[in-house]
Short mmCIF file of C-alpha atoms in Angstrom, two decimals:
data_model
loop_
_atom_site.label_atom_id
_atom_site.label_comp_id
_atom_site.label_asym_id
_atom_site.label_seq_id
_atom_site.Cartn_x
_atom_site.Cartn_y
_atom_site.Cartn_z
CA MET O 1 17.80 -12.62 5.99
CA THR O 2 17.86 -16.09 4.52
CA ALA O 3 15.73 -15.65 1.68
CA VAL O 4 16.27 -17.87 -1.01
CA THR O 5 18.76 -16.32 -3.55
CA SER O 6 20.26 -18.83 -5.51
CA SER O 7 19.94 -22.62 -4.30
CA LEU O 8 16.50 -24.08 -4.30
CA SER O 9 16.01 -26.97 -2.36
CA ASP O 10 13.94 -30.30 -3.80
CA ASP O 11 10.73 -28.75 -1.46
CA GLN O 12 11.32 -25.35 -3.15
CA ARG O 13 11.75 -27.00 -6.88
CA ALA O 14 8.52 -28.80 -6.03
CA ILE O 15 6.91 -26.14 -5.09
CA LEU O 16 7.91 -23.69 -7.98
CA ALA O 17 7.08 -26.23 -10.37
CA LEU O 18 3.45 -26.42 -8.98
CA TRP O 19 2.93 -23.17 -9.62
CA TYR O 20 4.36 -23.00 -13.59
CA GLU O 21 2.01 -25.96 -13.86
CA VAL O 22 -0.71 -24.80 -12.58
CA ASN O 23 -0.29 -21.51 -14.59
CA ALA O 24 -0.08 -19.46 -10.12
CA SER O 25 -3.81 -20.76 -9.65
CA LEU O 26 -4.60 -20.31 -6.52
CA SER O 27 -7.10 -22.85 -6.47
CA ALA O 28 -4.92 -25.83 -8.08
CA TYR O 29 -2.41 -25.39 -5.79
CA HIS O 30 -3.91 -25.32 -2.44
CA LYS O 31 -6.22 -28.52 -3.41
CA LEU O 32 -2.94 -30.28 -4.87
CA ILE O 33 -1.46 -29.17 -1.31
CA THR O 34 -4.08 -30.09 0.32
CA SER O 35 -4.99 -33.50 -1.39
CA PHE O 36 -1.62 -35.32 -0.87
CA GLY O 37 0.15 -33.18 1.41
CA TYR O 38 3.57 -31.89 0.53
CA PRO O 39 4.32 -30.34 -2.55
CA GLN O 40 6.98 -32.73 -4.11
CA LEU O 41 4.06 -35.95 -3.37
CA ALA O 42 1.90 -33.82 -5.61
CA TRP O 43 4.58 -33.10 -8.25
CA GLN O 44 5.10 -36.66 -8.44
CA ALA O 45 1.63 -38.18 -8.80
CA LYS O 46 0.73 -38.98 -12.23
CA VAL O 47 -1.83 -36.90 -14.27
CA GLU O 48 -4.38 -39.34 -13.80
CA ALA O 49 -4.44 -38.40 -10.53
CA TRP O 50 -5.00 -34.76 -11.15
CA LYS O 51 -7.28 -35.35 -12.91
CA GLN O 52 -9.46 -37.03 -10.34
CA LEU O 53 -9.14 -33.89 -8.18
CA GLY O 54 -10.92 -31.82 -11.02
CA ILE O 55 -7.98 -30.08 -11.57
CA HIS O 56 -8.04 -27.83 -15.16
CA HIS O 57 -7.02 -29.53 -18.37
CA THR O 58 -4.49 -26.77 -19.18
CA HIS O 59 -2.62 -27.66 -16.12
CA LEU O 60 -2.62 -31.66 -16.08
CA LYS O 61 -1.12 -31.06 -20.07
CA ARG O 62 1.50 -28.64 -18.58
CA HIS O 63 2.20 -31.74 -15.81
CA GLU O 64 3.01 -34.02 -18.47
CA GLN O 65 5.47 -31.73 -20.25
CA LEU O 66 8.09 -32.39 -17.27
CA GLU O 67 10.89 -30.83 -19.68
CA GLN O 68 9.32 -28.32 -20.19
CA THR O 69 9.10 -27.70 -16.14
CA LEU O 70 12.24 -28.55 -15.71
CA ALA O 71 13.67 -25.61 -17.77
CA ASN O 72 11.30 -22.96 -16.40
CA ILE O 73 12.97 -24.06 -12.55
CA ASP O 74 16.43 -23.73 -14.18
CA LYS O 75 15.83 -20.15 -15.54
CA ILE O 76 14.24 -18.82 -12.20
CA GLN O 77 17.41 -20.84 -10.55
CA GLN O 78 19.82 -18.43 -13.20
CA ALA O 79 18.08 -15.31 -12.67
CA LEU O 80 18.25 -15.73 -8.71
CA ILE O 81 22.45 -16.95 -9.08
CA GLU O 82 22.30 -13.60 -11.00
CA GLY O 83 20.81 -11.61 -8.48
CA ARG O 84 18.09 -10.66 -10.71
CA TYR O 85 15.41 -11.11 -8.13
CA GLY O 86 15.04 -13.04 -4.54
CA LEU O 87 12.70 -15.56 -3.97
CA LEU O 88 10.48 -16.23 -0.64
CA PHE O 89 8.65 -18.80 0.21
CA ALA O 90 5.70 -19.36 2.65
CA ASP O 91 7.41 -22.00 4.63
CA ASP O 92 10.19 -19.72 5.09
CA ALA O 93 11.16 -16.76 8.19
CA ASP O 94 11.48 -14.07 6.59
CA TYR O 95 8.04 -14.99 4.69
CA PRO O 96 5.97 -12.13 6.12
CA ALA O 97 4.19 -13.35 8.63
CA GLN O 98 1.15 -10.73 8.07
CA LEU O 99 0.19 -12.32 4.31
CA SER O 100 0.29 -15.57 6.16
CA GLN O 101 -2.98 -14.43 8.35
CA ILE O 102 -5.30 -13.81 4.63
CA TYR O 103 -7.56 -16.94 3.21
CA ASP O 104 -5.52 -17.34 0.35
CA PRO O 105 -1.74 -17.23 1.29
CA PRO O 106 0.74 -17.03 -1.93
CA PRO O 107 2.71 -19.60 -1.58
CA LEU O 108 6.30 -17.61 -2.89
CA LEU O 109 6.58 -14.05 -3.38
CA PHE O 110 9.36 -12.76 -5.57
CA TYR O 111 11.10 -9.77 -5.11
CA ARG O 112 13.21 -7.18 -5.95
CA GLY O 113 15.30 -4.67 -3.34
CA ASN O 114 15.35 -4.53 0.67
CA SER O 115 12.49 -7.52 1.31
CA ALA O 116 13.60 -5.86 5.47
CA ARG O 117 10.11 -4.08 3.83
CA LEU O 118 7.70 -6.68 4.71
CA HIS O 119 8.41 -7.07 8.31
CA GLN O 120 7.14 -3.57 8.28
CA ALA O 121 4.29 -1.24 9.87
CA GLN O 122 2.82 -0.80 6.70
CA ILE O 123 -0.10 1.53 5.50
CA ALA O 124 -1.91 0.92 2.02
CA ILE O 125 -2.51 4.04 0.03
CA VAL O 126 -4.66 3.19 -3.28
CA GLY O 127 -6.90 5.11 -5.40
CA SER O 128 -7.86 6.54 -9.33
CA ARG O 129 -6.16 5.77 -12.27
CA LYS O 130 -6.61 9.57 -13.05
CA PRO O 131 -6.72 11.79 -10.26
CA THR O 132 -7.70 15.06 -10.07
CA ALA O 133 -4.53 17.30 -9.03
CA HIS O 134 -5.85 18.03 -5.68
CA ALA O 135 -6.17 13.93 -4.72
CA GLN O 136 -2.68 13.76 -6.16
CA LYS O 137 -0.83 16.08 -3.93
CA ILE O 138 -2.96 14.42 -0.82
CA THR O 139 -1.54 11.63 -1.85
CA PHE O 140 1.87 13.03 -2.39
CA ASP O 141 2.10 15.01 0.90
CA MET O 142 -0.10 11.92 2.76
CA ALA O 143 1.76 9.28 2.16
CA GLN O 144 5.52 11.71 3.10
CA TYR O 145 4.00 11.96 5.69
CA LEU O 146 3.30 8.85 7.40
CA ALA O 147 6.47 7.44 5.73
CA GLN O 148 7.90 9.85 8.62
CA ALA O 149 6.61 9.01 11.16
CA GLY O 150 8.02 5.34 10.59
CA TYR O 151 5.14 3.52 8.39
CA ILE O 152 6.61 2.05 4.98
CA VAL O 153 3.58 3.40 1.93
CA THR O 154 2.74 -0.09 0.35
CA SER O 155 0.83 0.60 -3.11
CA GLY O 156 0.13 -1.06 -6.63
CA LEU O 157 2.59 0.63 -8.91
CA ALA O 158 -0.33 1.80 -11.16
CA MET O 159 -0.27 5.51 -12.90
CA GLY O 160 -2.01 7.40 -10.52
CA VAL O 161 -2.55 7.73 -7.32
CA ASP O 162 -0.56 4.53 -6.90
CA LYS O 163 2.29 6.38 -8.33
CA ARG O 164 1.72 9.45 -6.28
CA ALA O 165 2.10 7.29 -2.70
CA HIS O 166 5.18 5.85 -4.33
CA LEU O 167 6.61 8.59 -4.50
CA GLY O 168 5.26 10.46 -1.96
CA ALA O 169 6.89 8.01 0.34
CA LEU O 170 10.39 8.37 -1.34
CA ALA O 171 10.32 12.35 -1.69
CA GLN O 172 12.81 12.58 1.85
CA ALA O 173 15.65 14.43 2.53
CA ASP O 174 16.34 12.57 4.96
CA PRO O 175 18.29 9.18 3.87
CA ASP O 176 17.57 7.58 7.25
CA TYR O 177 13.72 7.68 5.95
CA GLN O 178 14.27 7.46 2.41
CA GLY O 179 12.62 3.96 0.76
CA ARG O 180 10.16 3.52 3.11
CA THR O 181 7.61 2.21 0.63
CA VAL O 182 6.71 -1.37 -0.85
CA GLY O 183 4.75 -1.42 -4.64
CA VAL O 184 2.82 -5.23 -5.48
CA MET O 185 2.93 -6.31 -8.94
CA GLY O 186 -0.19 -7.56 -10.95
CA THR O 187 2.64 -8.87 -13.21
CA GLY O 188 5.54 -11.26 -13.54
CA ILE O 189 8.88 -9.86 -11.18
CA ASP O 190 10.36 -8.74 -15.04
CA VAL O 191 7.90 -7.36 -16.21
CA ASN O 192 7.24 -3.47 -16.48
CA TYR O 193 3.99 -1.81 -16.49
CA PRO O 194 3.27 -0.22 -17.88
CA ASN O 195 6.20 0.41 -20.09
CA HIS O 196 7.14 3.47 -18.69
CA ARG O 197 7.21 2.64 -15.30
CA ASP O 198 10.77 1.00 -15.70
CA GLN O 199 11.96 4.42 -13.46
CA LEU O 200 9.80 4.03 -10.84
CA PHE O 201 10.82 0.70 -10.08
CA ILE O 202 14.56 1.90 -11.11
CA GLN O 203 14.01 4.33 -7.93
CA ILE O 204 11.88 1.96 -5.41
CA VAL O 205 14.76 -0.43 -5.82
CA GLU O 206 17.98 2.53 -5.02
CA GLN O 207 16.50 3.95 -2.16
CA GLY O 208 15.94 0.98 0.31
CA GLY O 209 12.02 -0.02 -0.85
CA CYS O 210 11.01 -3.47 -2.05
CA ILE O 211 8.58 -4.18 -5.34
CA ILE O 212 6.98 -7.93 -4.89
CA SER O 213 4.89 -10.20 -7.24
CA GLU O 214 3.24 -13.59 -6.19
CA LEU O 215 2.78 -14.37 -9.96
CA LEU O 216 5.62 -16.22 -12.22
CA PRO O 217 8.18 -14.29 -14.24
CA HIS O 218 7.51 -13.37 -17.49
CA THR O 219 3.79 -12.72 -16.90
CA GLN O 220 1.55 -9.89 -18.44
CA PRO O 221 -0.61 -8.25 -17.19
CA HIS O 222 -4.22 -9.71 -16.84
CA LYS O 223 -7.47 -7.94 -15.94
CA HIS O 224 -7.62 -10.93 -13.04
CA THR O 225 -3.82 -10.60 -11.80
CA PHE O 226 -5.03 -6.93 -11.25
CA PRO O 227 -6.87 -8.14 -8.17
CA ARG O 228 -4.88 -10.94 -6.92
CA ARG O 229 -2.03 -8.07 -6.39
CA ASN O 230 -5.02 -5.81 -4.64
CA ARG O 231 -5.31 -8.70 -1.91
CA LEU O 232 -1.69 -8.63 -1.11
CA VAL O 233 -1.15 -5.27 -0.84
CA ALA O 234 -4.77 -5.21 1.68
CA GLY O 235 -2.90 -8.18 2.99
CA LEU O 236 0.70 -6.38 3.98
CA SER O 237 -1.15 -3.50 6.00
CA LEU O 238 -2.19 -2.63 8.87
CA ALA O 239 -4.76 -0.19 7.17
CA THR O 240 -5.74 1.16 3.76
CA ILE O 241 -6.74 4.78 2.22
CA VAL O 242 -8.34 5.53 -0.10
CA THR O 243 -7.52 9.34 -1.45
CA GLU O 244 -9.58 9.34 -4.14
CA ALA O 245 -11.68 6.43 -6.72
CA THR O 246 -15.01 6.18 -8.83
CA ILE O 247 -17.22 4.06 -8.00
CA LYS O 248 -15.73 1.34 -9.93
CA SER O 249 -12.70 1.67 -9.63
CA GLY O 250 -10.22 -1.61 -8.25
CA SER O 251 -9.77 1.34 -5.74
CA LEU O 252 -12.70 -0.26 -3.87
CA ILE O 253 -11.79 -3.78 -4.03
CA THR O 254 -8.63 -3.35 -2.08
CA ALA O 255 -10.79 -1.30 0.37
CA ARG O 256 -13.23 -4.46 0.51
CA LEU O 257 -10.56 -6.50 1.40
CA THR O 258 -9.57 -5.07 3.95
CA SER O 259 -12.04 -4.82 5.89
CA GLU O 260 -12.56 -8.13 5.53
CA GLN O 261 -9.22 -8.86 7.22
CA GLY O 262 -10.41 -7.02 9.92
CA LYS O 263 -8.71 -4.08 9.11
CA GLN O 264 -9.02 0.17 9.18
CA VAL O 265 -10.22 1.63 6.08
CA PHE O 266 -9.99 5.52 5.90
CA ALA O 267 -11.43 7.69 2.85
CA ILE O 268 -11.14 11.36 2.25
CA PRO O 269 -13.93 13.16 1.11
CA SER O 270 -14.23 15.50 -1.78
CA HIS O 271 -16.93 17.76 -3.88
CA ILE O 272 -20.42 15.42 -3.91
CA ASP O 273 -20.01 16.65 -8.15
CA ASN O 274 -17.13 14.93 -8.41
CA SER O 275 -17.25 11.88 -9.91
CA ASN O 276 -13.93 10.73 -9.52
CA ALA O 277 -14.62 10.69 -5.90
CA GLU O 278 -18.28 8.89 -5.74
CA GLY O 279 -16.40 5.95 -4.06
CA CYS O 280 -15.08 7.82 -1.50
CA HIS O 281 -17.91 9.02 -0.22
CA HIS O 282 -19.96 5.59 -0.83
CA LEU O 283 -16.64 4.01 1.33
CA ILE O 284 -17.88 6.74 4.32
CA ARG O 285 -21.36 5.85 3.79
CA GLU O 286 -20.82 2.04 4.35
CA GLY O 287 -18.77 2.85 7.39
CA ALA O 288 -15.23 3.32 6.58
CA THR O 289 -13.44 6.58 8.64
CA LEU O 290 -13.43 9.81 6.96
CA ILE O 291 -9.98 11.39 7.07
CA TYR O 292 -8.43 14.98 5.77
CA HIS O 293 -5.18 14.42 8.07
CA PRO O 294 -2.61 11.67 8.03
CA GLN O 295 -2.45 12.02 11.81
CA GLN O 296 -6.12 10.92 12.23
CA VAL O 297 -4.83 7.23 10.53
CA LEU O 298 -1.59 6.85 12.79
CA GLU O 299 -4.44 7.79 15.57
CA ASP O 300 -5.66 4.81 15.51
CA VAL O 301 -3.12 2.10 13.52
CA ASN O 302 -1.20 2.80 16.60
CA GLY O 303 -3.24 1.02 18.53
CA GLN O 304 -4.59 -1.48 16.43
CA LEU O 305 -0.51 -2.76 16.90
CA ASP O 306 -1.10 -5.32 19.67
CA TYR O 307 -0.45 -8.56 17.43
CA ASN O 308 0.91 -11.67 18.42
CA LYS O 309 4.37 -13.53 17.60
CA GLY O 310 5.91 -11.76 13.92
CA ALA O 311 3.31 -9.15 14.02
CA TYR O 312 4.39 -5.15 14.82
CA ARG O 313 4.32 -3.10 18.07
CA ILE O 314 4.52 0.79 19.10
CA ALA O 315 7.01 1.21 21.57
CA THR O 316 6.88 5.39 21.66
CA ALA O 317 4.15 6.73 20.06
CA THR O 318 4.19 9.29 17.36
CA THR O 319 4.27 13.05 18.76
CA PHE O 320 3.92 15.96 16.57
CA ASN O 321 3.78 19.93 18.27
CA SER O 322 2.05 22.21 16.64
CA ASN O 323 4.93 23.89 14.63
CA HIS O 324 7.38 20.85 13.96
CA SER O 325 10.06 21.87 16.69
CA ASN O 326 11.65 19.41 17.81
CA SER O 327 9.03 16.90 17.36
CA ASN O 328 9.21 13.58 17.65
CA HIS O 329 9.32 10.72 14.45
CA SER O 330 9.41 7.54 14.64
CA ASN O 331 11.50 5.11 12.56
CA VAL O 332 10.85 1.69 12.66
CA THR O 333 13.50 -1.05 14.17
CA GLN O 334 13.71 -4.65 13.62
CA THR O 335 13.35 -7.17 16.21
CA SER O 336 13.33 -11.16 16.70
CA ASP O 337 10.51 -11.30 17.45
CA ALA O 338 8.28 -7.45 16.89
CA ILE O 339 8.10 -4.58 14.72
CA GLU O 340 9.42 -1.50 16.92
CA ILE O 341 8.52 1.70 16.02
CA ASN O 342 10.68 4.30 18.81
CA SER O 343 11.03 6.86 18.85
CA ILE O 344 13.87 8.90 17.80
CA LYS O 345 15.12 12.91 17.27
CA SER O 346 13.90 14.52 14.46
CA THR O 347 16.27 16.54 12.16
CA SER O 348 15.61 20.22 11.01
CA GLN O 349 14.91 18.70 7.48
CA GLN O 350 11.04 19.34 7.50
CA PRO O 351 8.94 16.82 5.11
CA SER O 352 8.21 19.77 1.80
CA SER O 353 4.37 18.54 2.69
CA GLU O 354 1.72 21.31 3.20
CA ILE O 355 0.26 18.90 5.22
CA LYS O 356 0.41 19.95 8.93
CA PRO O 357 0.28 18.58 11.99
CA ALA O 358 -3.73 17.44 13.13
CA ARG O 359 -4.75 19.33 16.30
CA SER O 360 -6.49 17.19 18.87
CA THR O 361 -8.03 20.79 20.46
CA VAL O 362 -9.56 23.81 18.22
CA VAL O 363 -9.56 27.08 20.00
CA VAL O 364 -12.65 29.39 18.30
CA PRO O 365 -12.91 33.27 19.63
CA GLU O 366 -16.90 33.17 19.89
CA HIS O 367 -16.45 36.37 17.51
CA LEU O 368 -14.69 34.36 15.03
CA THR O 369 -17.06 30.90 15.35
CA VAL O 370 -19.61 31.51 12.86
CA LEU O 371 -17.38 32.19 9.99
CA TYR O 372 -14.62 29.68 11.46
CA GLU O 373 -17.74 26.95 11.07
CA GLN O 374 -18.68 27.68 7.59
CA LEU O 375 -15.46 27.29 6.06
CA ASP O 376 -14.51 23.87 4.56
CA TRP O 377 -11.54 21.66 3.92
CA HIS O 378 -11.52 21.91 0.20
CA GLY O 379 -11.39 25.78 0.63
CA GLN O 380 -14.47 28.63 -0.42
CA ASP O 381 -13.38 32.36 -1.88
CA LEU O 382 -14.64 35.86 -0.93
CA ASP O 383 -18.05 35.58 -2.76
CA ALA O 384 -19.33 32.58 -1.90
CA LEU O 385 -18.35 33.56 2.09
CA ILE O 386 -19.30 36.83 2.20
CA SER O 387 -23.23 35.08 0.15
CA ALA O 388 -23.15 31.97 3.68
CA THR O 389 -22.14 34.66 6.35
CA LYS O 390 -23.80 37.85 5.12
CA LEU O 391 -20.57 39.52 6.86
CA ALA O 392 -19.80 43.04 4.68
CA PRO O 393 -16.38 42.86 3.11
CA PRO O 394 -14.18 44.59 5.66
CA GLN O 395 -15.40 43.16 8.55
CA LEU O 396 -14.88 39.14 6.62
CA ILE O 397 -11.81 40.11 5.67
CA GLY O 398 -10.64 41.58 8.94
CA GLN O 399 -12.01 37.96 10.31
CA LEU O 400 -10.58 36.12 7.86
CA MET O 401 -6.65 37.90 8.71
CA GLU O 402 -7.31 36.96 11.99
CA LEU O 403 -8.02 33.17 11.87
CA GLU O 404 -5.10 32.66 9.59
CA LEU O 405 -2.96 34.64 12.31
CA MET O 406 -4.13 32.15 14.14
CA GLY O 407 -3.15 29.69 12.19
CA LEU O 408 -6.41 27.53 12.30
CA ILE O 409 -7.30 28.60 8.38
CA SER O 410 -4.80 29.43 4.91
CA GLU O 411 -5.82 31.40 1.74
CA GLN O 412 -5.00 29.32 -1.16
CA GLY O 413 -5.67 30.35 -4.71
CA GLY O 414 -8.44 33.04 -3.87
CA ARG O 415 -9.54 30.18 -1.70
CA TYR O 416 -9.85 30.58 1.98
CA LEU O 417 -9.86 26.62 3.53
CA ARG O 418 -9.21 25.34 7.22
CA VAL O 419 -5.36 24.05 8.13
#
């Protein structure tokens, strides 16, 4: 990578100066660049010229304080020299191409960790900050599965679903699969928010993942910084999965932005009386794709990677057989003009996830059809199944055993559910 690590060019210093003086306001920054053409011309312009463009008075005040601006740039350059973080500019060849395609791309990105992850095929997983135990497990398992399939799992580093998504992607026994996650911050790159997130940040960076922020160092969390983060999560990713979210969740903002960017939104259903999943049900009603297995995501996303220069391409589709033996997983490798997901032979170590490979065709014997159709993904106990099927207890138990031996259902805590 040729990302900025120490010395800044005059143009880069001008971009940083503008970004600081407009307090990372996208609208003000782009207005200045559009009006003056070049960052240096915009920065060298007089305050009166800024004022005529309708630039906010607080930005005008910063523009008058040249020494403060220069001191801020020097601090950032010193941090780059010390390796505390890296910096990518929008006109760099190493700036993620998928971000340059969104409506309001950031002019720069601060990062920690392996910035090559930003160029690899990503799938976002987002959801509630207070998910149910079931949603936490589904999120972890899905992230682990997608990471082993060659994708980078991208999320927003928040508590709850975001954290489980990052940890699931990191939970790989094989070193070749580790570090496949990108975390997008809603604060400055050097701000640990919430305070106990520092261990997660360290784990992501040390295992080969990447953390990014468009905000200036030391920027504290604010209600407007998290929707900005959400647009980057959506922009970096090929699709977004919402595993559990309330109707007013910020995850629905990410889903909306994903849809507006012409990408697919996936949502996982739950009980209709689960208020914590009301957002997912709303998304499904509005046209999101209902899923209950990560392989369904792969089947849809793998067909969407025919991009122009600088985007993604799948060389060989990922395949899984019913018992995980001799299966092929995908590994992301970078070429000069695209990202190819090449098929490689898997190791004997399989993910600890309990999510099993999805079957393209389920063949159920006729005498078991009524019972199988009654079962769902979240499980039912014997009393509920007896009431629904009208089967005698011995007959019901016998049929359940048949379905379980066929690998079509499983039993968890006294509840029977489809695999």
